[in-house]
Amino acid sequence: MSSTVTRTRLAIVAAAAGIAILAGCSSPAPAGKASAASCEPAKGKVTLQYWNTVPGMEKVVDLWNKKNPNIQVETKNISNDQYGIIGNALKAGKAPDLAQVGYDQLPNLRTQDAFVDASACSAATATKSKFVPWTWSQTSFGDTGVFALPQDTGPMALYVRSDIFKKYGVAVPKTWDEYAAAAKKLHKADSDLTITYFDPNNAEWFNGLLWQNNAEMYSYSDDKWHVTVESDQSKQVTEYWQKLISDKLVRTDLAHGSTQMYAAYQKDQIASYVGAAWGYSMFRDNLPRQAGKWTIVPMPTWGANGASGNWGGSTVAFMRGSKHLYESVKFNTWLNTDPEALALENELGGLYPAANAGLQLPALSKGVPYYNNEKIFDVFAASSKKVDTRFAWGPTQKTVNLALQDAMAKAAAGDGTLTDALAAAQAAALKSMKDQAIPAAAGK
């Protein structure tokens, strides 16, 4: 899921520089080879392949299949190695018709000519008004075509074990300074308890933290990329978390979504979770005995503007090689705009929809039983409105994330610092762009 983000219109720049998934500024589109494909309906029955990572998606697809006997869909869960499986399928010429792709991964796959432009289908271009505007800008690459349809977003918030905070008389923090103070109080009260964990192998989550602090990692001007991964705003974030790690106020031995992570929460060893909207179902489904003990509040803030972050969020992309574009558009549109489909996806998979209709779902305006019947989606809706629109994804984001994770893991083990990890990621960004002849320079 990625997915986790407010972006505005992208613009084409005639440079073979790859693409940015950009928030707020103009950016170049890639020198991709994908062109608008034919949109002729097939003669007879069609079977589409749709790969995704969403729990319960097979039930959503079953609903479609019952209503559409001539356009059947086979779904495959690839959550064990999403981009490895997609990449291998592309190389072998065996990609599915449709695949779930995170917003931050669109640039990398776009430079691999992974997608087909569905703009030949009027039904595809007509869906533009059905989605939150920034999500459409990402999938259309500045209205140069229609390469995917938005599926979900990941506005962030703070999940709090309110019973633990109450037990030790600690107020729920509203700022990051208050969060650090709460971390000290909780750990002092119980040496086995930490306020949260820091997963050094989760760059996507960390990017959400940077995003919240207006830490622009990339920008594009004067026909080149400007890489600012190690900006002052980024350093403020790394120095903050480095102190929590050094003072042993957060754990670094837990991987997000792992059995060990859930076990730590089950044993009341962790008191909060900094996560995205789609994470609400994780706790509900994996920690049923803690129903009524969790509350969700706004993400702690850095300043008076109350900015929030985004982690993850996904699209459903039209993949290169599909012979059934017309039918793919029909299914993709239904999957990501039909209220019945969106309701199931939210209920079973925890997706926070990108479609305007999805934000009006009755389930998103009601209290959630697991969270003490609180209207948790009001918190995420408010968070979504406070995400910095200038944040950009670079054209070699995967390489940068891997470098960041490698260096953060070393820092968590005592070899260097998180700020050193920013420098390593910056160097990786510049090198990867140079290797691909993408004009780039450090700084703005």
Short mmCIF file of C-alpha atoms in Angstrom, two decimals:
data_model
loop_
_atom_site.label_atom_id
_atom_site.label_comp_id
_atom_site.label_asym_id
_atom_site.label_seq_id
_atom_site.Cartn_x
_atom_site.Cartn_y
_atom_site.Cartn_z
CA MET A 1 0.00 0.00 0.00
CA SER A 2 1.59 1.91 -0.28
CA SER A 3 0.86 3.76 -0.57
CA THR A 4 0.25 7.03 1.60
CA VAL A 5 -0.06 13.25 -0.43
CA THR A 6 -1.47 16.21 -2.09
CA ARG A 7 -0.02 17.06 -5.45
CA THR A 8 -1.00 19.37 -8.24
CA ARG A 9 -0.66 19.34 -11.98
CA LEU A 10 2.50 18.04 -13.60
CA ALA A 11 3.97 19.54 -16.76
CA ILE A 12 6.02 18.02 -19.53
CA VAL A 13 9.61 19.08 -19.99
CA ALA A 14 11.41 17.91 -23.08
CA ALA A 15 14.23 16.06 -21.38
CA ALA A 16 15.13 12.42 -21.20
CA ALA A 17 15.22 12.78 -17.45
CA GLY A 18 12.65 10.27 -16.31
CA ILE A 19 9.64 11.51 -14.34
CA ALA A 20 8.75 12.96 -11.02
CA ILE A 21 5.67 12.26 -9.11
CA LEU A 22 5.49 15.80 -7.99
CA ALA A 23 3.50 17.73 -5.52
CA GLY A 24 2.93 21.29 -6.41
CA CYS A 25 5.67 22.06 -8.96
CA SER A 26 6.08 21.33 -12.64
CA SER A 27 8.21 18.34 -13.49
CA PRO A 28 9.41 16.44 -16.50
CA ALA A 29 7.72 13.50 -18.03
CA PRO A 30 9.83 10.54 -19.08
CA ALA A 31 10.96 9.71 -22.52
CA GLY A 32 8.77 6.63 -22.28
CA LYS A 33 7.74 4.67 -25.31
CA ALA A 34 4.18 3.97 -24.24
CA SER A 35 1.69 5.46 -26.67
CA ALA A 36 -2.06 5.54 -26.63
CA ALA A 37 -3.31 2.06 -27.42
CA SER A 38 -6.37 0.92 -29.29
CA CYS A 39 -9.60 0.86 -27.32
CA GLU A 40 -11.62 -1.60 -29.34
CA PRO A 41 -13.84 -3.94 -27.28
CA ALA A 42 -13.06 -7.63 -27.63
CA LYS A 43 -15.32 -10.02 -29.48
CA GLY A 44 -16.51 -12.56 -26.98
CA LYS A 45 -15.57 -13.35 -23.39
CA VAL A 46 -12.39 -11.87 -21.90
CA THR A 47 -10.33 -12.83 -18.86
CA LEU A 48 -8.14 -10.13 -17.26
CA GLN A 49 -5.23 -10.60 -14.88
CA TYR A 50 -5.08 -8.22 -11.90
CA TRP A 51 -2.17 -8.37 -9.42
CA ASN A 52 -2.35 -6.62 -6.07
CA THR A 53 -1.40 -6.72 -2.39
CA VAL A 54 -4.77 -5.88 -0.81
CA PRO A 55 -6.28 -8.28 1.74
CA GLY A 56 -9.75 -9.45 0.72
CA MET A 57 -9.43 -8.20 -2.86
CA GLU A 58 -10.53 -11.59 -4.18
CA LYS A 59 -13.98 -10.94 -2.68
CA VAL A 60 -14.19 -7.59 -4.43
CA VAL A 61 -13.25 -9.27 -7.72
CA ASP A 62 -15.86 -11.98 -7.09
CA LEU A 63 -18.50 -9.27 -6.89
CA TRP A 64 -17.43 -7.93 -10.30
CA ASN A 65 -17.31 -11.39 -11.86
CA LYS A 66 -20.88 -12.15 -10.78
CA LYS A 67 -22.10 -9.00 -12.48
CA ASN A 68 -19.94 -9.20 -15.61
CA PRO A 69 -19.92 -12.71 -17.11
CA ASN A 70 -18.19 -11.54 -20.31
CA ILE A 71 -15.32 -9.74 -18.55
CA GLN A 72 -13.91 -12.06 -15.94
CA VAL A 73 -11.01 -11.08 -13.69
CA GLU A 74 -8.44 -13.33 -12.08
CA THR A 75 -6.62 -11.79 -9.13
CA LYS A 76 -3.21 -12.67 -7.72
CA ASN A 77 -1.84 -11.45 -4.40
CA ILE A 78 1.83 -10.45 -4.76
CA SER A 79 2.39 -8.91 -1.34
CA ASN A 80 5.39 -11.19 -0.69
CA ASP A 81 7.49 -9.43 -3.40
CA GLN A 82 5.38 -6.86 -5.20
CA TYR A 83 7.89 -5.03 -7.38
CA GLY A 84 10.20 -7.98 -7.86
CA ILE A 85 7.34 -10.03 -9.28
CA ILE A 86 6.11 -7.17 -11.49
CA GLY A 87 9.64 -6.44 -12.73
CA ASN A 88 10.32 -10.07 -13.61
CA ALA A 89 6.97 -10.34 -15.40
CA LEU A 90 7.75 -7.26 -17.48
CA LYS A 91 11.13 -8.66 -18.50
CA ALA A 92 9.52 -11.95 -19.49
CA GLY A 93 6.74 -10.23 -21.42
CA LYS A 94 4.16 -11.76 -19.07
CA ALA A 95 2.89 -8.77 -17.14
CA PRO A 96 -0.77 -8.75 -16.08
CA ASP A 97 -3.35 -6.46 -17.60
CA LEU A 98 -3.54 -4.48 -14.39
CA ALA A 99 -1.29 -4.18 -11.34
CA GLN A 100 -1.28 -2.29 -8.08
CA VAL A 101 1.57 0.25 -8.09
CA GLY A 102 2.40 2.69 -5.31
CA TYR A 103 2.59 6.38 -6.19
CA ASP A 104 6.27 6.50 -5.27
CA GLN A 105 7.05 3.57 -7.59
CA LEU A 106 5.33 4.98 -10.67
CA PRO A 107 8.47 6.92 -11.74
CA ASN A 108 10.74 3.89 -11.63
CA LEU A 109 8.36 1.67 -13.58
CA ARG A 110 7.59 4.47 -16.01
CA THR A 111 11.25 4.70 -16.98
CA GLN A 112 11.06 0.94 -17.72
CA ASP A 113 8.21 1.52 -20.19
CA ALA A 114 5.98 -0.55 -17.91
CA PHE A 115 2.65 1.08 -18.72
CA VAL A 116 0.30 1.55 -21.61
CA ASP A 117 -1.51 4.82 -22.18
CA ALA A 118 -5.26 4.26 -21.85
CA SER A 119 -6.24 7.73 -23.02
CA ALA A 120 -7.58 6.28 -26.27
CA CYS A 121 -10.49 5.08 -24.13
CA SER A 122 -12.83 7.99 -23.51
CA ALA A 123 -14.09 6.17 -20.43
CA ALA A 124 -10.58 6.40 -18.94
CA THR A 125 -10.16 10.15 -19.48
CA ALA A 126 -13.70 10.74 -18.24
CA THR A 127 -12.80 9.41 -14.80
CA LYS A 128 -10.59 12.42 -14.03
CA SER A 129 -13.31 14.30 -12.17
CA LYS A 130 -14.03 11.27 -10.01
CA PHE A 131 -10.75 11.43 -8.09
CA VAL A 132 -9.08 13.75 -5.63
CA PRO A 133 -7.18 16.07 -8.01
CA TRP A 134 -3.63 15.43 -6.84
CA THR A 135 -4.01 11.69 -7.30
CA TRP A 136 -5.02 12.12 -10.94
CA SER A 137 -1.96 14.28 -11.61
CA GLN A 138 0.24 11.44 -10.44
CA THR A 139 -1.30 8.77 -12.61
CA SER A 140 -1.62 10.89 -15.75
CA PHE A 141 1.92 12.33 -15.56
CA GLY A 142 0.74 15.87 -16.12
CA ASP A 143 -2.14 14.95 -18.38
CA THR A 144 0.17 13.37 -20.94
CA GLY A 145 -2.01 10.29 -20.85
CA VAL A 146 -3.80 7.89 -18.53
CA PHE A 147 -1.39 5.26 -17.25
CA ALA A 148 -3.16 4.25 -14.05
CA LEU A 149 -6.20 5.07 -11.96
CA PRO A 150 -5.78 6.18 -8.34
CA GLN A 151 -6.86 3.67 -5.72
CA ASP A 152 -6.04 4.84 -2.20
CA THR A 153 -4.02 7.31 -0.18
CA GLY A 154 -2.21 7.19 3.16
CA PRO A 155 -2.71 10.33 5.27
CA MET A 156 -0.91 9.83 8.57
CA ALA A 157 -1.99 10.10 12.19
CA LEU A 158 -1.00 8.87 15.64
CA TYR A 159 -2.49 5.64 16.96
CA VAL A 160 -2.52 5.74 20.77
CA ARG A 161 -3.02 3.08 23.42
CA SER A 162 -5.10 5.46 25.50
CA ASP A 163 -5.29 3.04 28.44
CA ILE A 164 -1.48 2.95 28.77
CA PHE A 165 -1.17 6.72 28.58
CA LYS A 166 -3.93 7.07 31.17
CA LYS A 167 -2.36 4.44 33.45
CA TYR A 168 0.86 6.43 33.73
CA GLY A 169 -0.75 9.87 33.71
CA VAL A 170 0.81 10.90 30.41
CA ALA A 171 -1.05 13.35 28.19
CA VAL A 172 -1.57 12.45 24.54
CA PRO A 173 1.08 14.53 22.68
CA LYS A 174 0.16 17.17 20.13
CA THR A 175 3.71 18.15 19.10
CA TRP A 176 6.90 16.19 18.53
CA ASP A 177 8.46 17.86 21.58
CA GLU A 178 5.57 16.61 23.66
CA TYR A 179 5.95 13.18 22.06
CA ALA A 180 9.61 12.99 23.15
CA ALA A 181 8.66 14.08 26.66
CA ALA A 182 5.93 11.42 26.75
CA ALA A 183 8.46 8.82 25.59
CA LYS A 184 10.68 9.61 28.59
CA LYS A 185 7.80 9.44 31.07
CA LEU A 186 6.48 6.14 29.77
CA HIS A 187 9.87 4.45 29.70
CA LYS A 188 10.70 5.74 33.17
CA ALA A 189 7.43 4.33 34.48
CA ASP A 190 8.04 0.92 32.87
CA SER A 191 11.47 -0.01 31.55
CA ASP A 192 9.91 -2.59 29.20
CA LEU A 193 7.70 0.05 27.61
CA THR A 194 8.61 2.35 24.72
CA ILE A 195 6.37 4.92 23.07
CA THR A 196 6.86 3.41 19.61
CA TYR A 197 9.40 1.65 17.39
CA PHE A 198 11.61 2.88 14.57
CA ASP A 199 11.86 0.47 11.64
CA PRO A 200 15.15 1.33 9.87
CA ASN A 201 14.19 -0.85 6.92
CA ASN A 202 11.07 1.11 6.07
CA ALA A 203 12.09 4.08 3.94
CA GLU A 204 8.53 4.67 2.76
CA TRP A 205 7.40 5.32 6.34
CA PHE A 206 10.41 7.54 6.96
CA ASN A 207 9.68 9.49 3.78
CA GLY A 208 6.29 10.28 5.31
CA LEU A 209 8.03 11.79 8.34
CA LEU A 210 10.22 13.92 6.07
CA TRP A 211 7.21 14.94 4.02
CA GLN A 212 5.43 16.26 7.11
CA ASN A 213 8.32 18.63 7.86
CA ASN A 214 8.28 20.19 4.38
CA ALA A 215 11.51 18.36 3.59
CA GLU A 216 11.45 18.50 -0.20
CA MET A 217 13.68 15.73 -1.45
CA TYR A 218 13.66 16.80 -5.12
CA SER A 219 12.72 19.68 -7.36
CA TYR A 220 13.10 20.33 -11.08
CA SER A 221 14.17 23.57 -12.77
CA ASP A 222 16.62 24.80 -15.41
CA ASP A 223 16.39 21.44 -17.20
CA LYS A 224 17.80 19.44 -14.32
CA TRP A 225 16.86 17.72 -11.09
CA HIS A 226 17.88 19.34 -7.82
CA VAL A 227 18.41 16.78 -5.08
CA THR A 228 17.88 17.99 -1.52
CA VAL A 229 17.50 14.73 0.40
CA GLU A 230 19.77 16.06 3.16
CA SER A 231 18.04 19.41 3.61
CA ASP A 232 17.88 21.20 6.96
CA GLN A 233 14.27 20.07 7.34
CA SER A 234 15.29 16.45 6.77
CA LYS A 235 18.12 16.80 9.29
CA GLN A 236 15.69 18.10 11.89
CA VAL A 237 13.72 14.87 11.53
CA THR A 238 16.77 12.58 11.64
CA GLU A 239 18.29 14.35 14.62
CA TYR A 240 14.99 14.05 16.49
CA TRP A 241 14.66 10.31 15.94
CA GLN A 242 18.38 9.73 16.46
CA LYS A 243 18.07 11.14 19.98
CA LEU A 244 15.11 8.88 20.73
CA ILE A 245 17.14 5.91 19.48
CA SER A 246 20.29 6.89 21.36
CA ASP A 247 18.31 7.37 24.58
CA LYS A 248 16.68 3.95 24.01
CA LEU A 249 13.22 5.49 24.06
CA VAL A 250 12.14 3.69 20.88
CA ARG A 251 12.85 0.15 19.73
CA THR A 252 14.73 -0.53 16.50
CA ASP A 253 14.43 -4.33 16.40
CA LEU A 254 10.93 -4.58 14.96
CA ALA A 255 9.90 -4.70 11.31
CA HIS A 256 6.62 -3.13 10.36
CA GLY A 257 3.82 -5.68 10.11
CA SER A 258 5.97 -8.51 11.47
CA THR A 259 4.89 -11.14 13.97
CA GLN A 260 7.38 -9.66 16.41
CA MET A 261 5.83 -6.21 16.05
CA TYR A 262 2.36 -7.46 16.84
CA ALA A 263 3.71 -9.50 19.76
CA ALA A 264 5.28 -6.37 21.27
CA TYR A 265 1.99 -4.54 21.02
CA GLN A 266 0.14 -7.55 22.42
CA LYS A 267 2.45 -7.57 25.45
CA ASP A 268 1.79 -3.85 26.09
CA GLN A 269 5.44 -3.04 25.35
CA ILE A 270 4.65 -0.25 22.86
CA ALA A 271 2.23 2.59 23.52
CA SER A 272 1.67 4.21 20.11
CA TYR A 273 2.05 3.85 16.37
CA VAL A 274 2.77 6.54 13.79
CA GLY A 275 0.89 5.26 10.77
CA ALA A 276 -1.38 5.82 7.80
CA ALA A 277 -5.12 5.55 7.27
CA TRP A 278 -4.85 2.09 5.76
CA GLY A 279 -3.25 0.82 8.97
CA TYR A 280 -6.49 0.94 10.94
CA SER A 281 -7.41 -2.59 9.87
CA MET A 282 -3.98 -3.99 10.87
CA PHE A 283 -4.64 -3.52 14.56
CA ARG A 284 -8.29 -4.52 14.27
CA ASP A 285 -7.44 -7.77 12.52
CA ASN A 286 -4.24 -8.73 14.38
CA LEU A 287 -4.88 -7.47 17.91
CA PRO A 288 -8.57 -8.20 18.52
CA ARG A 289 -8.17 -8.32 22.31
CA GLN A 290 -7.16 -4.65 22.34
CA ALA A 291 -10.48 -3.46 20.96
CA GLY A 292 -11.56 -0.28 22.70
CA LYS A 293 -8.04 0.47 23.95
CA TRP A 294 -6.88 2.40 20.87
CA THR A 295 -7.67 5.93 19.80
CA ILE A 296 -6.47 7.82 16.73
CA VAL A 297 -5.44 11.48 16.96
CA PRO A 298 -3.65 13.94 14.66
CA MET A 299 0.03 13.31 13.96
CA PRO A 300 2.31 15.27 16.32
CA THR A 301 3.34 18.50 14.61
CA TRP A 302 6.56 20.43 14.15
CA GLY A 303 5.14 23.90 14.00
CA ALA A 304 2.07 26.07 14.19
CA ASN A 305 0.96 25.17 10.66
CA GLY A 306 -0.04 21.69 11.79
CA ALA A 307 1.24 19.97 8.64
CA SER A 308 0.74 16.24 8.30
CA GLY A 309 2.45 13.50 6.31
CA ASN A 310 1.47 10.76 3.90
CA TRP A 311 2.66 7.18 3.81
CA GLY A 312 1.82 5.01 0.89
CA GLY A 313 -1.23 4.89 -1.28
CA SER A 314 -1.55 3.05 -4.57
CA THR A 315 -2.81 3.10 -8.10
CA VAL A 316 -4.05 0.37 -10.44
CA ALA A 317 -1.87 0.67 -13.52
CA PHE A 318 -2.54 -0.33 -17.12
CA MET A 319 0.39 -2.62 -17.85
CA ARG A 320 2.33 -2.93 -21.08
CA GLY A 321 1.31 -5.86 -23.24
CA SER A 322 -2.35 -5.99 -22.29
CA LYS A 323 -4.53 -6.98 -25.25
CA HIS A 324 -7.75 -5.91 -23.58
CA LEU A 325 -7.51 -2.21 -22.82
CA TYR A 326 -11.21 -1.49 -23.26
CA GLU A 327 -12.15 -4.16 -20.75
CA SER A 328 -9.33 -3.17 -18.40
CA VAL A 329 -10.64 0.39 -18.29
CA LYS A 330 -14.14 -0.83 -17.49
CA PHE A 331 -12.98 -3.00 -14.58
CA ASN A 332 -10.43 -0.48 -13.29
CA THR A 333 -13.02 2.29 -13.29
CA TRP A 334 -15.54 0.14 -11.42
CA LEU A 335 -12.91 -1.06 -8.95
CA ASN A 336 -11.86 2.44 -7.97
CA THR A 337 -15.04 4.52 -8.29
CA ASP A 338 -18.03 2.25 -7.62
CA PRO A 339 -19.37 2.84 -4.08
CA GLU A 340 -20.07 -0.86 -3.51
CA ALA A 341 -16.55 -1.86 -4.54
CA LEU A 342 -14.98 0.96 -2.51
CA ALA A 343 -16.94 -0.01 0.58
CA LEU A 344 -15.71 -3.60 0.35
CA GLU A 345 -12.12 -2.50 -0.21
CA ASN A 346 -12.27 -0.31 2.86
CA GLU A 347 -13.93 -2.96 4.99
CA LEU A 348 -11.72 -5.89 3.97
CA GLY A 349 -8.45 -4.25 2.99
CA GLY A 350 -8.48 -1.03 4.99
CA LEU A 351 -8.05 1.13 1.86
CA TYR A 352 -8.69 4.84 2.27
CA PRO A 353 -10.15 5.64 -1.17
CA ALA A 354 -8.78 8.19 -3.61
CA ALA A 355 -12.15 8.55 -5.33
CA ASN A 356 -14.40 11.42 -4.33
CA ALA A 357 -17.30 8.98 -3.98
CA GLY A 358 -15.20 6.86 -1.65
CA LEU A 359 -14.76 9.73 0.78
CA GLN A 360 -18.54 9.84 1.10
CA LEU A 361 -18.88 6.20 2.09
CA PRO A 362 -21.21 5.72 5.08
CA ALA A 363 -18.52 3.61 6.74
CA LEU A 364 -16.16 6.60 6.76
CA SER A 365 -18.63 8.80 8.60
CA LYS A 366 -19.49 6.30 11.33
CA GLY A 367 -17.75 5.32 14.51
CA VAL A 368 -15.48 2.26 14.25
CA PRO A 369 -16.26 -0.36 16.94
CA TYR A 370 -12.64 -1.45 17.42
CA TYR A 371 -11.63 2.15 18.12
CA ASN A 372 -14.25 2.66 20.83
CA ASN A 373 -16.77 3.77 18.21
CA GLU A 374 -14.75 6.90 17.48
CA LYS A 375 -15.05 8.52 14.04
CA ILE A 376 -11.43 7.84 13.17
CA PHE A 377 -11.80 8.67 9.49
CA ASP A 378 -12.55 12.28 10.38
CA VAL A 379 -8.98 12.42 11.69
CA PHE A 380 -7.57 11.04 8.43
CA ALA A 381 -9.72 13.37 6.34
CA ALA A 382 -8.33 16.33 8.26
CA SER A 383 -4.80 14.94 7.90
CA SER A 384 -5.18 14.62 4.14
CA LYS A 385 -5.94 18.34 3.89
CA LYS A 386 -2.72 19.22 5.73
CA VAL A 387 -0.21 17.38 3.56
CA ASP A 388 2.44 19.54 1.87
CA THR A 389 1.63 19.80 -1.84
CA ARG A 390 5.25 20.51 -2.86
CA PHE A 391 6.70 17.12 -2.01
CA ALA A 392 8.25 15.31 -4.98
CA TRP A 393 9.27 11.76 -5.81
CA GLY A 394 12.45 11.44 -7.82
CA PRO A 395 12.97 9.34 -10.96
CA THR A 396 15.19 6.81 -9.13
CA GLN A 397 13.25 6.63 -5.86
CA LYS A 398 13.71 2.91 -5.34
CA THR A 399 17.51 3.26 -5.41
CA VAL A 400 17.33 6.13 -2.95
CA ASN A 401 15.06 4.20 -0.60
CA LEU A 402 17.38 1.20 -0.59
CA ALA A 403 20.38 3.40 0.21
CA LEU A 404 18.44 5.13 2.96
CA GLN A 405 17.39 1.83 4.50
CA ASP A 406 20.88 0.38 4.40
CA ALA A 407 22.36 3.42 6.15
CA MET A 408 19.50 3.69 8.67
CA ALA A 409 19.96 0.03 9.61
CA LYS A 410 23.64 0.71 10.27
CA ALA A 411 22.77 3.76 12.34
CA ALA A 412 20.26 1.78 14.38
CA ALA A 413 23.05 -0.72 15.09
CA GLY A 414 25.37 2.06 16.26
CA ASP A 415 27.35 2.54 13.06
CA GLY A 416 26.83 6.18 12.11
CA THR A 417 23.69 8.28 12.51
CA LEU A 418 20.40 8.81 10.76
CA THR A 419 21.75 12.11 9.46
CA ASP A 420 24.59 10.15 7.84
CA ALA A 421 21.85 8.08 6.17
CA LEU A 422 20.53 11.22 4.50
CA ALA A 423 23.96 11.90 3.03
CA ALA A 424 24.17 8.31 1.75
CA ALA A 425 20.73 8.59 0.16
CA GLN A 426 21.64 11.93 -1.43
CA ALA A 427 24.79 10.43 -2.93
CA ALA A 428 22.82 7.43 -4.20
CA ALA A 429 20.27 9.72 -5.84
CA LEU A 430 22.93 11.72 -7.68
CA LYS A 431 24.86 8.62 -8.76
CA SER A 432 21.79 6.77 -10.01
CA MET A 433 20.71 9.77 -12.06
CA LYS A 434 24.21 10.22 -13.48
CA ASP A 435 24.32 6.52 -14.42
CA GLN A 436 21.08 7.01 -16.37
CA ALA A 437 22.22 10.31 -17.95
CA ILE A 438 19.58 12.24 -16.03
CA PRO A 439 20.76 15.84 -15.45
CA ALA A 440 21.00 16.41 -11.70
CA ALA A 441 22.78 18.49 -9.09
CA ALA A 442 22.87 18.74 -5.32
CA GLY A 443 20.84 21.55 -3.75
CA LYS A 444 18.15 23.82 -5.16
#
